[in-house]
Amino acid sequence: MKSSPSIHQDHNDVDSEEKEEGTEIEVDEDALPSRAAAIHEEIRQDGEKELERDGMALLWSAIAAGLSMGASLMAKGIFQVHLDGIPGAFLLENLGYTFGFVIVIMARQQLFTENTVTAVLPVMHKPTMGNIGLLLRLWGIVLLGNLIGTALASLAFAEMPIFDDATRQAFSAISQKVMENSPGEMFANAVISGWIIATMVWMMPQAGATKLLVIVMMTWLVALGDLAHIVVGSVEIFYLVFTGQASWQEFIWPFALPTLLGNITGGTLIFALISHAQIRNDMSEAAKAETKAKQRKAQQQKKQG
C-alpha cells in the first residue's frame, strides 16, 4: 500500500506484514478464503490509510463531521414540530436523526464511531506499540475535532436567530430526553449503538448502490432505540449547556464519559474483536492448507526426480 503524503510520513507508517514484504493488502475475494475475509481486508486497508493521514487533515475533517452532525438535531427538531399529532410521527421524526450520518459518511468526513472499527483492524492484525500509538493519535484527534464541530453547531442553534420558539423547544425536549438516562443506562445504550454503527461500517464495502439505504436503515435503528451516540449526543447536550439548561460537568458526567466508553466497547471490544477473530481463523486455516499443498507438491517433485 502507498503511504499517504505528509511531512511526518515516516513516523505515521503503519506496521504490517505487507509493508515488510513490499506488497499490498490482498482484497480480491477469489484469492481469500471467504467473502467475509475480503470485507475484513478492505476495511483494514482503509484503516491503514486513515492511521497514516496527516494530523491537521484529520482534525479539519473531524470538525466538519461534527458540524454536519448538527443536521441530525436540526432535522429531528423540525420534524417533531411539524409532525405533532400525526399518526406515525415517532417513526418519521426519528428519520431526521439519520441526516447527519448521511452527510458525514457520504462526504467521507471523519466520525469517531466509524474509526472504532476501521482504524482498529490494522492494530488487531499487528498489535505493535507503533500501531497502538497511531490508533490513539487518530482517536484523540478525531474525537477532539468532532466535539469542536458539534459545539460550534450547537452554539449556532442556541445563539443565532435561525429557528422559531417551537423548534427551539423541540431541540430542548430532544436533548433533555437524553439526560434522563443514568450513567449506567448511557453506557449500555452506547454499547448497542457502537455495535450497530460497527455493523454498518462492515456492510459498506458490499453496499454498492444501496449505500445510502444502509446508512439510513442502521442509523434510524439507533434513533428508534433512543441509543446513545457520543457525537450526535454531543450536539444535543451542548445545546442544553449553551442555553443554560445543563452544566459543563453534566456534559462530562453522566453523558460524555459513559457514552464514549460504551461506543468504544460496542464497536471495538465486541464487534471488531469477534469479527477479527473469525477472519484470523479463516486466514490461518487457508495458510495451513496452502503450506500442506506446497509440501505435497514438493514431495511429488522429489519422487519424480
CSV table of C-alpha atoms in Angstrom, one decimal:
chain,number,residue,atom,x,y,z
A,1,MET,CA,0.0,0.0,0.0
A,2,LYS,CA,1.2,3.5,-0.7
A,3,SER,CA,1.5,5.8,2.3
A,4,SER,CA,-0.4,9.0,2.3
A,5,PRO,CA,1.8,12.0,1.7
A,6,SER,CA,2.6,14.0,4.9
A,7,ILE,CA,5.5,15.7,6.4
A,8,HIS,CA,5.6,13.1,9.2
A,9,GLN,CA,5.2,10.2,6.8
A,10,ASP,CA,8.0,8.0,8.2
A,11,HIS,CA,6.5,8.3,11.7
A,12,ASN,CA,3.0,7.6,10.6
A,13,ASP,CA,3.7,4.4,8.7
A,14,VAL,CA,1.6,1.5,9.9
A,15,ASP,CA,3.4,-1.7,10.9
A,16,SER,CA,2.1,-4.6,8.8
A,17,GLU,CA,3.4,-7.8,7.2
A,18,GLU,CA,2.6,-6.4,3.8
A,19,LYS,CA,4.8,-3.4,4.3
A,20,GLU,CA,7.7,-5.6,5.5
A,21,GLU,CA,7.3,-7.8,2.3
A,22,GLY,CA,6.8,-4.8,0.0
A,23,THR,CA,3.3,-6.0,-1.1
A,24,GLU,CA,-0.2,-4.7,-0.8
A,25,ILE,CA,-3.1,-6.0,1.2
A,26,GLU,CA,-5.0,-8.7,-0.7
A,27,VAL,CA,-8.6,-7.7,-1.2
A,28,ASP,CA,-9.6,-9.9,-4.1
A,29,GLU,CA,-12.3,-12.3,-2.9
A,30,ASP,CA,-11.2,-15.1,-5.2
A,31,ALA,CA,-7.7,-15.0,-3.6
A,32,LEU,CA,-9.1,-15.1,0.0
A,33,PRO,CA,-10.7,-18.0,2.0
A,34,SER,CA,-14.1,-16.3,2.3
A,35,ARG,CA,-16.2,-13.2,1.3
A,36,ALA,CA,-16.0,-12.0,5.0
A,37,ALA,CA,-12.2,-12.1,4.7
A,38,ALA,CA,-12.3,-9.9,1.6
A,39,ILE,CA,-14.5,-7.3,3.5
A,40,HIS,CA,-12.2,-7.5,6.5
A,41,GLU,CA,-9.1,-6.9,4.4
A,42,GLU,CA,-10.7,-4.0,2.5
A,43,ILE,CA,-11.7,-2.3,5.8
A,44,ARG,CA,-8.2,-2.9,7.2
A,45,GLN,CA,-6.7,-1.3,4.1
A,46,ASP,CA,-8.9,1.8,4.7
A,47,GLY,CA,-7.9,1.7,8.3
A,48,GLU,CA,-4.2,1.9,7.4
A,49,LYS,CA,-4.9,4.9,5.2
A,50,GLU,CA,-6.7,6.7,8.0
A,51,LEU,CA,-3.9,5.9,10.5
A,52,GLU,CA,-1.3,7.4,8.2
A,53,ARG,CA,-3.2,10.6,7.4
A,54,ASP,CA,-1.8,14.0,8.3
A,55,GLY,CA,-3.0,15.2,11.7
A,56,MET,CA,-4.3,18.5,10.6
A,57,ALA,CA,-6.2,16.9,7.7
A,58,LEU,CA,-7.8,14.6,10.2
A,59,LEU,CA,-8.7,17.4,12.6
A,60,TRP,CA,-10.4,19.6,9.9
A,61,SER,CA,-12.3,16.6,8.5
A,62,ALA,CA,-13.4,15.7,12.1
A,63,ILE,CA,-14.5,19.3,12.7
A,64,ALA,CA,-16.5,19.2,9.5
A,65,ALA,CA,-18.1,16.0,10.6
A,66,GLY,CA,-19.1,17.5,14.0
A,67,LEU,CA,-20.7,20.4,12.2
A,68,SER,CA,-22.5,18.1,9.8
A,69,MET,CA,-23.9,16.1,12.7
A,70,GLY,CA,-25.8,19.2,13.7
A,71,ALA,CA,-28.2,18.3,10.9
A,72,SER,CA,-29.5,15.3,12.9
A,73,LEU,CA,-30.7,17.5,15.8
A,74,MET,CA,-32.0,20.2,13.3
A,75,ALA,CA,-34.0,17.7,11.2
A,76,LYS,CA,-35.3,15.8,14.2
A,77,GLY,CA,-36.5,19.0,15.9
A,78,ILE,CA,-38.1,20.4,12.8
A,79,PHE,CA,-39.9,17.1,12.1
A,80,GLN,CA,-41.1,16.9,15.7
A,81,VAL,CA,-42.7,20.4,15.4
A,82,HIS,CA,-44.4,19.8,12.1
A,83,LEU,CA,-45.5,16.2,12.6
A,84,ASP,CA,-47.1,16.8,16.0
A,85,GLY,CA,-50.4,14.9,16.3
A,86,ILE,CA,-49.8,12.9,13.0
A,87,PRO,CA,-50.0,9.1,13.2
A,88,GLY,CA,-46.6,7.5,12.9
A,89,ALA,CA,-44.9,10.8,13.9
A,90,PHE,CA,-42.4,9.0,16.1
A,91,LEU,CA,-41.1,7.0,13.1
A,92,LEU,CA,-40.8,10.0,10.8
A,93,GLU,CA,-39.3,12.2,13.5
A,94,ASN,CA,-36.5,9.8,14.2
A,95,LEU,CA,-35.8,9.6,10.4
A,96,GLY,CA,-34.4,13.1,10.9
A,97,TYR,CA,-31.6,11.6,13.1
A,98,THR,CA,-30.1,9.9,10.0
A,99,PHE,CA,-29.5,13.2,8.2
A,100,GLY,CA,-26.1,13.9,9.9
A,101,PHE,CA,-24.8,10.4,9.3
A,102,VAL,CA,-25.7,10.5,5.6
A,103,ILE,CA,-23.8,13.8,5.2
A,104,VAL,CA,-20.8,12.7,7.1
A,105,ILE,CA,-20.4,9.2,5.6
A,106,MET,CA,-21.2,10.2,2.0
A,107,ALA,CA,-18.8,13.2,2.3
A,108,ARG,CA,-16.1,10.9,3.7
A,109,GLN,CA,-15.7,13.1,6.8
A,110,GLN,CA,-14.0,11.7,10.0
A,111,LEU,CA,-16.5,10.3,12.5
A,112,PHE,CA,-15.2,8.9,15.8
A,113,THR,CA,-17.5,5.8,16.0
A,114,GLU,CA,-16.6,4.7,12.4
A,115,ASN,CA,-12.9,4.8,13.5
A,116,THR,CA,-13.6,2.4,16.4
A,117,VAL,CA,-13.8,-0.3,13.8
A,118,THR,CA,-11.9,0.8,10.6
A,119,ALA,CA,-8.7,2.0,12.3
A,120,VAL,CA,-8.6,-0.7,14.9
A,121,LEU,CA,-8.3,-3.6,12.4
A,122,PRO,CA,-4.7,-2.8,11.5
A,123,VAL,CA,-3.8,-2.8,15.2
A,124,MET,CA,-5.5,-6.1,15.7
A,125,HIS,CA,-3.7,-7.5,12.7
A,126,LYS,CA,-0.3,-6.4,14.2
A,127,PRO,CA,-0.6,-5.0,17.7
A,128,THR,CA,2.8,-3.2,17.9
A,129,MET,CA,3.4,-0.2,20.1
A,130,GLY,CA,3.7,1.9,17.0
A,131,ASN,CA,0.3,0.9,15.7
A,132,ILE,CA,-1.3,1.4,19.1
A,133,GLY,CA,0.2,4.9,19.2
A,134,LEU,CA,-1.2,5.7,15.8
A,135,LEU,CA,-4.6,4.5,16.8
A,136,LEU,CA,-4.6,6.6,20.0
A,137,ARG,CA,-3.4,9.6,17.9
A,138,LEU,CA,-6.2,9.1,15.4
A,139,TRP,CA,-8.9,8.6,18.1
A,140,GLY,CA,-7.8,11.6,20.0
A,141,ILE,CA,-7.7,14.0,17.0
A,142,VAL,CA,-11.0,12.8,15.6
A,143,LEU,CA,-12.8,12.9,18.9
A,144,LEU,CA,-11.5,16.4,19.6
A,145,GLY,CA,-12.5,17.6,16.1
A,146,ASN,CA,-15.9,16.1,16.4
A,147,LEU,CA,-16.5,17.8,19.7
A,148,ILE,CA,-15.3,21.1,18.4
A,149,GLY,CA,-17.7,20.8,15.4
A,150,THR,CA,-20.7,19.7,17.5
A,151,ALA,CA,-20.1,22.6,19.9
A,152,LEU,CA,-20.0,25.1,17.1
A,153,ALA,CA,-23.2,23.7,15.6
A,154,SER,CA,-25.0,23.8,19.0
A,155,LEU,CA,-23.8,27.3,19.7
A,156,ALA,CA,-25.2,28.5,16.3
A,157,PHE,CA,-28.5,26.8,17.1
A,158,ALA,CA,-28.6,28.4,20.5
A,159,GLU,CA,-27.4,31.9,19.7
A,160,MET,CA,-28.3,32.7,16.1
A,161,PRO,CA,-31.8,33.8,15.1
A,162,ILE,CA,-32.4,30.8,12.9
A,163,PHE,CA,-35.3,28.8,14.4
A,164,ASP,CA,-38.6,29.8,15.9
A,165,ASP,CA,-39.5,29.2,19.6
A,166,ALA,CA,-41.4,25.9,18.8
A,167,THR,CA,-38.3,24.4,17.1
A,168,ARG,CA,-36.0,25.6,19.9
A,169,GLN,CA,-38.4,23.9,22.5
A,170,ALA,CA,-38.2,20.7,20.4
A,171,PHE,CA,-34.4,20.9,20.5
A,172,SER,CA,-34.6,21.2,24.3
A,173,ALA,CA,-37.1,18.3,24.7
A,174,ILE,CA,-35.0,16.0,22.5
A,175,SER,CA,-31.8,16.9,24.4
A,176,GLN,CA,-33.4,16.6,27.8
A,177,LYS,CA,-34.6,13.1,27.0
A,178,VAL,CA,-31.0,12.0,26.6
A,179,MET,CA,-30.2,13.3,30.1
A,180,GLU,CA,-32.9,11.3,31.7
A,181,ASN,CA,-30.6,8.2,31.5
A,182,SER,CA,-28.4,7.3,34.3
A,183,PRO,CA,-24.6,6.8,33.7
A,184,GLY,CA,-25.2,3.0,33.6
A,185,GLU,CA,-28.0,3.4,31.1
A,186,MET,CA,-25.9,5.8,29.0
A,187,PHE,CA,-23.1,3.1,28.8
A,188,ALA,CA,-25.5,0.2,28.0
A,189,ASN,CA,-27.3,2.2,25.3
A,190,ALA,CA,-23.9,3.3,23.8
A,191,VAL,CA,-22.6,-0.3,23.7
A,192,ILE,CA,-25.6,-1.2,21.4
A,193,SER,CA,-25.2,2.0,19.4
A,194,GLY,CA,-21.4,1.3,18.9
A,195,TRP,CA,-22.2,-2.2,17.8
A,196,ILE,CA,-24.9,-1.1,15.2
A,197,ILE,CA,-22.5,1.6,13.8
A,198,ALA,CA,-19.8,-1.0,13.5
A,199,THR,CA,-22.2,-3.4,11.7
A,200,MET,CA,-22.9,-0.5,9.3
A,201,VAL,CA,-19.2,0.0,8.6
A,202,TRP,CA,-18.8,-3.7,8.0
A,203,MET,CA,-21.7,-3.6,5.4
A,204,MET,CA,-20.4,-0.6,3.5
A,205,PRO,CA,-17.8,-2.4,1.2
A,206,GLN,CA,-20.5,-4.6,-0.3
A,207,ALA,CA,-23.3,-2.0,-0.2
A,208,GLY,CA,-22.6,-0.6,-3.7
A,209,ALA,CA,-25.6,1.5,-5.0
A,210,THR,CA,-27.5,0.7,-1.7
A,211,LYS,CA,-25.0,2.6,0.5
A,212,LEU,CA,-27.5,5.4,1.2
A,213,LEU,CA,-30.2,2.8,2.2
A,214,VAL,CA,-27.7,1.1,4.5
A,215,ILE,CA,-26.8,4.3,6.3
A,216,VAL,CA,-30.4,5.3,6.8
A,217,MET,CA,-31.5,1.9,7.9
A,218,MET,CA,-28.8,1.4,10.5
A,219,THR,CA,-28.7,4.9,12.0
A,220,TRP,CA,-32.6,5.1,12.0
A,221,LEU,CA,-32.4,2.0,14.2
A,222,VAL,CA,-30.1,3.8,16.6
A,223,ALA,CA,-32.6,6.7,16.8
A,224,LEU,CA,-35.7,4.4,17.2
A,225,GLY,CA,-34.0,2.7,20.2
A,226,ASP,CA,-33.1,6.0,21.8
A,227,LEU,CA,-29.5,4.8,21.9
A,228,ALA,CA,-26.6,7.0,23.0
A,229,HIS,CA,-24.0,8.2,20.5
A,230,ILE,CA,-21.1,10.3,21.5
A,231,VAL,CA,-21.1,12.7,18.5
A,232,VAL,CA,-24.8,13.2,17.9
A,233,GLY,CA,-25.4,13.3,21.6
A,234,SER,CA,-22.8,16.0,22.0
A,235,VAL,CA,-24.8,18.2,19.7
A,236,GLU,CA,-27.8,17.7,21.9
A,237,ILE,CA,-26.1,18.2,25.3
A,238,PHE,CA,-24.0,21.1,24.1
A,239,TYR,CA,-27.3,22.8,23.2
A,240,LEU,CA,-28.5,22.4,26.8
A,241,VAL,CA,-25.2,23.8,28.0
A,242,PHE,CA,-25.3,26.8,25.8
A,243,THR,CA,-28.9,27.6,26.7
A,244,GLY,CA,-28.3,27.3,30.4
A,245,GLN,CA,-30.3,24.1,30.9
A,246,ALA,CA,-27.2,21.9,31.8
A,247,SER,CA,-23.8,22.4,33.2
A,248,TRP,CA,-20.4,21.5,31.7
A,249,GLN,CA,-20.0,19.0,34.5
A,250,GLU,CA,-23.2,17.3,33.4
A,251,PHE,CA,-21.9,17.1,29.8
A,252,ILE,CA,-18.9,15.1,31.0
A,253,TRP,CA,-20.9,13.1,33.5
A,254,PRO,CA,-23.4,11.4,33.2
A,255,PHE,CA,-23.2,11.9,29.4
A,256,ALA,CA,-19.8,12.0,27.7
A,257,LEU,CA,-17.6,9.5,29.6
A,258,PRO,CA,-20.2,6.6,29.8
A,259,THR,CA,-21.3,7.2,26.2
A,260,LEU,CA,-17.7,7.3,24.9
A,261,LEU,CA,-16.7,4.1,26.8
A,262,GLY,CA,-19.9,2.4,25.6
A,263,ASN,CA,-19.4,3.3,21.9
A,264,ILE,CA,-15.8,2.0,22.1
A,265,THR,CA,-16.9,-1.2,23.8
A,266,GLY,CA,-19.6,-1.9,21.4
A,267,GLY,CA,-17.7,-1.0,18.3
A,268,THR,CA,-14.3,-2.3,19.2
A,269,LEU,CA,-14.2,-4.8,22.0
A,270,ILE,CA,-17.4,-6.6,20.9
A,271,PHE,CA,-17.9,-6.3,17.2
A,272,ALA,CA,-14.4,-5.7,15.8
A,273,LEU,CA,-12.7,-8.3,18.1
A,274,ILE,CA,-15.3,-11.0,17.2
A,275,SER,CA,-15.2,-10.3,13.5
A,276,HIS,CA,-11.4,-10.2,13.5
A,277,ALA,CA,-11.1,-13.5,15.4
A,278,GLN,CA,-13.4,-15.1,12.7
A,279,ILE,CA,-11.2,-13.8,9.9
A,280,ARG,CA,-7.9,-14.6,11.5
A,281,ASN,CA,-9.1,-18.2,11.9
A,282,ASP,CA,-10.1,-18.3,8.2
A,283,MET,CA,-6.8,-16.9,7.1
A,284,SER,CA,-4.9,-19.3,9.4
A,285,GLU,CA,-6.7,-22.3,8.0
A,286,ALA,CA,-6.1,-21.1,4.5
A,287,ALA,CA,-2.4,-20.6,5.2
A,288,LYS,CA,-2.2,-24.1,6.7
A,289,ALA,CA,-3.9,-25.6,3.6
A,290,GLU,CA,-1.5,-23.7,1.3
A,291,THR,CA,1.5,-25.0,3.3
A,292,LYS,CA,0.3,-28.5,3.1
A,293,ALA,CA,-0.3,-28.2,-0.7
A,294,LYS,CA,3.2,-26.9,-1.2
A,295,GLN,CA,4.6,-29.8,0.9
A,296,ARG,CA,2.7,-32.4,-1.1
A,297,LYS,CA,3.8,-30.7,-4.4
A,298,ALA,CA,7.5,-30.8,-3.1
A,299,GLN,CA,7.2,-34.5,-2.2
A,300,GLN,CA,5.7,-35.3,-5.6
A,301,GLN,CA,8.5,-33.5,-7.4
A,302,LYS,CA,11.1,-35.3,-5.2
A,303,LYS,CA,9.6,-38.7,-6.1
A,304,GLN,CA,9.5,-37.8,-9.8
A,305,GLY,CA,13.1,-36.6,-9.6
